[in-house]
């Protein structure tokens, strides 16, 4: 069962919506922070057009999600149909679709959503990243093996073991030195820079920087 991250604007997540999504074959999880994105397979932004500025706030969330390169498809879920201009704007900003609550097409839209996720979500027993601990290397998405220095591989392996979690600078430092001394933040950032450089364009979305905290390996890509 796929998990949809639900973004609720200005009011609490209602049980009725959760039950409806479950009836269509989805688990649901309310999203309040960007670092929760790795826990879901898709995003549903719930927009009530009867409330002032709701559509604008929905578009702001959509824009911010795209800036963060969240790596999962995003849909808007509205109480009333949008105008053609509004729909076009949402699609241009990166929405994968617009669903209308309680419309005749709602069930079909969720079936299409499930089909799209079926094409995008990796099966649990497969992995895009394969680590070679003896050679300090990895292969990503079936490409040629990428070699790392011992330190680079240690850092990547630690992120890999905690995929989807925010790993702090302090945790990385403690892991590298067993807590005996501290690796300064700028050195850890430099190691991540070198790892990203070796991963290249193919792996540009693999490691996310969580500002002032640390880093997060995109669980959807491992």
Coordinates of C-alpha atoms in Angstrom, one line a residue:
X1 CA 0.0 0.0 0.0
X2 CA 1.4 3.4 -1.0
X3 CA 1.7 6.2 1.5
X4 CA 0.5 9.7 0.6
X5 CA 1.9 12.7 2.5
X6 CA -1.0 15.1 3.2
X7 CA -0.4 18.8 3.4
X8 CA -3.3 20.5 5.3
X9 CA -3.6 24.3 5.1
X10 CA -4.8 26.1 8.2
X11 CA -6.9 23.3 9.7
X12 CA -6.4 19.9 11.2
X13 CA -6.3 16.6 9.4
X14 CA -9.7 15.0 9.4
X15 CA -10.5 11.4 10.0
X16 CA -13.0 11.3 7.1
X17 CA -10.2 12.2 4.6
X18 CA -7.9 9.5 6.0
X19 CA -10.7 6.9 5.7
X20 CA -11.5 7.9 2.2
X21 CA -7.8 7.6 1.1
X22 CA -7.6 4.2 2.8
X23 CA -10.7 3.1 0.9
X24 CA -8.8 3.9 -2.3
X25 CA -5.9 1.8 -1.2
X26 CA -3.6 4.5 0.4
X27 CA -2.0 5.0 3.8
X28 CA -1.9 8.7 4.8
X29 CA 0.6 10.8 6.8
X30 CA 0.3 14.5 7.6
X31 CA 3.3 16.4 6.4
X32 CA 4.4 19.4 8.4
X33 CA 8.1 19.6 7.7
X34 CA 10.3 19.0 4.7
X35 CA 12.4 16.3 6.3
X36 CA 9.3 14.1 6.4
X37 CA 9.2 13.8 2.6
X38 CA 11.3 10.7 2.5
X39 CA 8.7 8.8 4.5
X40 CA 6.0 9.0 1.7
X41 CA 5.5 7.9 -1.9
X42 CA 3.5 10.9 -3.1
X43 CA 2.2 14.3 -1.9
X44 CA -1.4 15.5 -1.8
X45 CA -1.9 19.2 -1.1
X46 CA -5.4 19.7 0.3
X47 CA -6.8 23.0 -0.9
X48 CA -10.1 24.5 0.2
X49 CA -10.9 27.2 -2.3
X50 CA -13.7 28.6 -0.2
X51 CA -11.1 29.8 2.4
X52 CA -9.2 33.0 1.6
X53 CA -5.7 32.6 0.2
X54 CA -5.9 28.8 0.4
X55 CA -5.1 28.4 -3.3
X56 CA -2.2 30.8 -3.0
X57 CA -0.8 28.9 0.0
X58 CA -1.2 25.6 -1.9
X59 CA 0.8 27.1 -4.7
X60 CA 3.5 28.3 -2.3
X61 CA 3.8 24.7 -0.9
X62 CA 4.0 23.4 -4.4
X63 CA 6.8 25.8 -5.3
X64 CA 8.7 25.1 -2.2
X65 CA 8.5 21.3 -2.7
X66 CA 9.8 21.7 -6.2
X67 CA 12.7 23.9 -4.9
X68 CA 13.6 21.2 -2.4
X69 CA 13.6 18.6 -5.2
X70 CA 11.4 16.3 -3.1
X71 CA 11.6 13.5 -5.5
X72 CA 8.0 12.3 -5.3
X73 CA 5.0 13.2 -7.4
X74 CA 2.7 16.0 -6.2
X75 CA -1.1 16.4 -6.6
X76 CA -3.5 19.1 -5.5
X77 CA -6.8 18.0 -4.0
X78 CA -9.5 20.7 -4.2
X79 CA -13.0 21.1 -2.9
X80 CA -14.2 22.7 -6.2
X81 CA -13.0 22.6 -9.8
X82 CA -10.2 25.1 -10.7
X83 CA -10.5 27.4 -13.6
X84 CA -8.5 26.4 -16.7
X85 CA -6.0 29.2 -15.9
X86 CA -5.6 28.0 -12.3
X87 CA -5.1 24.4 -13.6
X88 CA -2.5 25.5 -16.1
X89 CA -0.6 27.5 -13.5
X90 CA -0.5 24.5 -11.1
X91 CA 0.8 22.2 -13.8
X92 CA 3.4 24.7 -14.9
X93 CA 4.6 25.0 -11.3
X94 CA 5.1 21.2 -11.2
X95 CA 1.9 19.6 -10.0
X96 CA 1.4 16.1 -11.5
X97 CA -2.4 16.5 -11.4
X98 CA -5.4 18.2 -9.8
X99 CA -8.1 16.1 -8.2
X100 CA -11.5 17.4 -7.2
X101 CA -13.1 16.1 -4.0
X102 CA -16.3 14.1 -4.4
X103 CA -16.3 14.6 -8.2
X104 CA -17.5 11.9 -10.6
X105 CA -13.9 11.4 -11.7
X106 CA -12.4 11.2 -8.1
X107 CA -12.2 7.4 -8.0
X108 CA -10.6 7.2 -11.5
X109 CA -8.1 9.9 -10.5
X110 CA -6.9 7.9 -7.5
X111 CA -6.6 4.8 -9.7
X112 CA -4.4 6.8 -12.1
X113 CA -2.4 8.1 -9.1
X114 CA -1.8 4.5 -7.9
X115 CA -0.8 3.4 -11.4
X116 CA 1.7 6.3 -11.6
X117 CA 3.2 5.4 -8.2
X118 CA 3.5 1.8 -9.3
X119 CA 5.8 3.0 -12.1
X120 CA 7.9 5.2 -9.8
X121 CA 8.2 3.4 -6.5
X122 CA 11.0 0.8 -6.2
X123 CA 10.0 -2.6 -5.0
X124 CA 11.2 -3.3 -1.4
X125 CA 13.6 -6.0 -2.5
X126 CA 15.4 -3.9 -5.1
X127 CA 17.9 -1.1 -4.7
X128 CA 19.4 1.6 -6.9
X129 CA 22.5 1.8 -4.8
X130 CA 24.8 -1.3 -4.3
X131 CA 27.7 -0.8 -1.9
X132 CA 31.0 -2.7 -2.3
X133 CA 32.6 -2.3 1.2
X134 CA 35.8 -4.1 0.3
X135 CA 36.6 -1.8 -2.7
X136 CA 35.1 1.3 -1.0
X137 CA 32.9 1.8 -4.1
X138 CA 29.3 1.8 -5.1
X139 CA 27.2 1.4 -8.3
X140 CA 24.2 3.6 -8.7
X141 CA 21.2 2.9 -11.0
X142 CA 23.1 0.2 -12.8
X143 CA 26.0 2.5 -13.8
X144 CA 29.7 1.8 -13.7
X145 CA 31.2 1.5 -10.1
X146 CA 32.2 4.8 -8.4
X147 CA 35.3 4.6 -6.2
X148 CA 35.6 6.6 -3.0
X149 CA 38.4 7.3 -0.5
X150 CA 38.0 5.5 2.8
X151 CA 36.7 8.6 4.5
X152 CA 34.2 9.4 1.8
X153 CA 32.9 5.8 1.8
X154 CA 32.6 5.8 5.6
X155 CA 30.4 8.9 5.4
X156 CA 28.2 7.6 2.6
X157 CA 27.8 4.2 4.3
X158 CA 26.6 6.0 7.4
X159 CA 24.0 8.0 5.5
X160 CA 23.0 4.8 3.7
X161 CA 22.4 2.9 6.9
X162 CA 20.2 5.8 8.0
X163 CA 18.5 6.4 4.7
X164 CA 15.5 8.8 5.1
X165 CA 16.7 10.1 8.4
X166 CA 18.3 13.5 9.1
X167 CA 21.9 12.7 10.1
X168 CA 23.5 15.6 12.0
X169 CA 27.0 16.8 11.7
X170 CA 27.6 15.7 15.2
X171 CA 26.4 12.1 14.5
X172 CA 28.8 11.9 11.5
X173 CA 31.7 13.3 13.6
X174 CA 31.0 10.7 16.4
X175 CA 30.8 7.9 13.8
X176 CA 34.1 8.8 12.1
X177 CA 36.1 9.3 15.4
X178 CA 34.1 7.1 17.8
X179 CA 33.5 10.2 19.9
X180 CA 37.2 10.6 20.8
X181 CA 37.6 13.9 18.9
X182 CA 35.4 16.1 16.8
X183 CA 35.5 16.5 13.0
X184 CA 34.7 20.1 12.2
X185 CA 31.5 20.9 10.3
X186 CA 33.3 22.4 7.3
X187 CA 35.3 19.2 6.8
X188 CA 32.2 17.1 6.8
X189 CA 30.6 19.5 4.3
X190 CA 33.7 19.1 2.1
X191 CA 33.5 15.3 2.2
X192 CA 29.9 15.5 1.1
X193 CA 30.9 17.9 -1.7
X194 CA 33.4 15.4 -3.0
X195 CA 30.9 12.5 -2.8
X196 CA 28.4 14.5 -4.7
X197 CA 31.0 15.4 -7.3
X198 CA 31.8 11.7 -7.9
X199 CA 28.1 10.8 -8.0
X200 CA 27.7 13.3 -10.8
X201 CA 24.4 14.4 -12.5
X202 CA 22.9 10.9 -12.1
X203 CA 23.1 11.1 -8.3
X204 CA 22.5 14.8 -7.8
X205 CA 19.3 14.2 -5.8
X206 CA 20.7 11.4 -3.7
X207 CA 22.0 13.5 -0.8
X208 CA 19.9 16.4 0.6
X209 CA 21.4 19.2 2.7
X210 CA 19.2 19.9 5.8
X211 CA 20.2 23.5 6.6
X212 CA 22.1 24.0 9.9
X213 CA 21.4 20.3 10.8
X214 CA 23.2 17.9 8.5
X215 CA 22.3 15.6 5.6
X216 CA 19.7 13.1 4.5
X217 CA 20.0 10.3 2.0
X218 CA 16.9 10.1 -0.3
X219 CA 15.2 6.9 0.7
X220 CA 13.3 6.8 -2.6
X221 CA 16.6 6.4 -4.5
X222 CA 18.3 3.7 -2.5

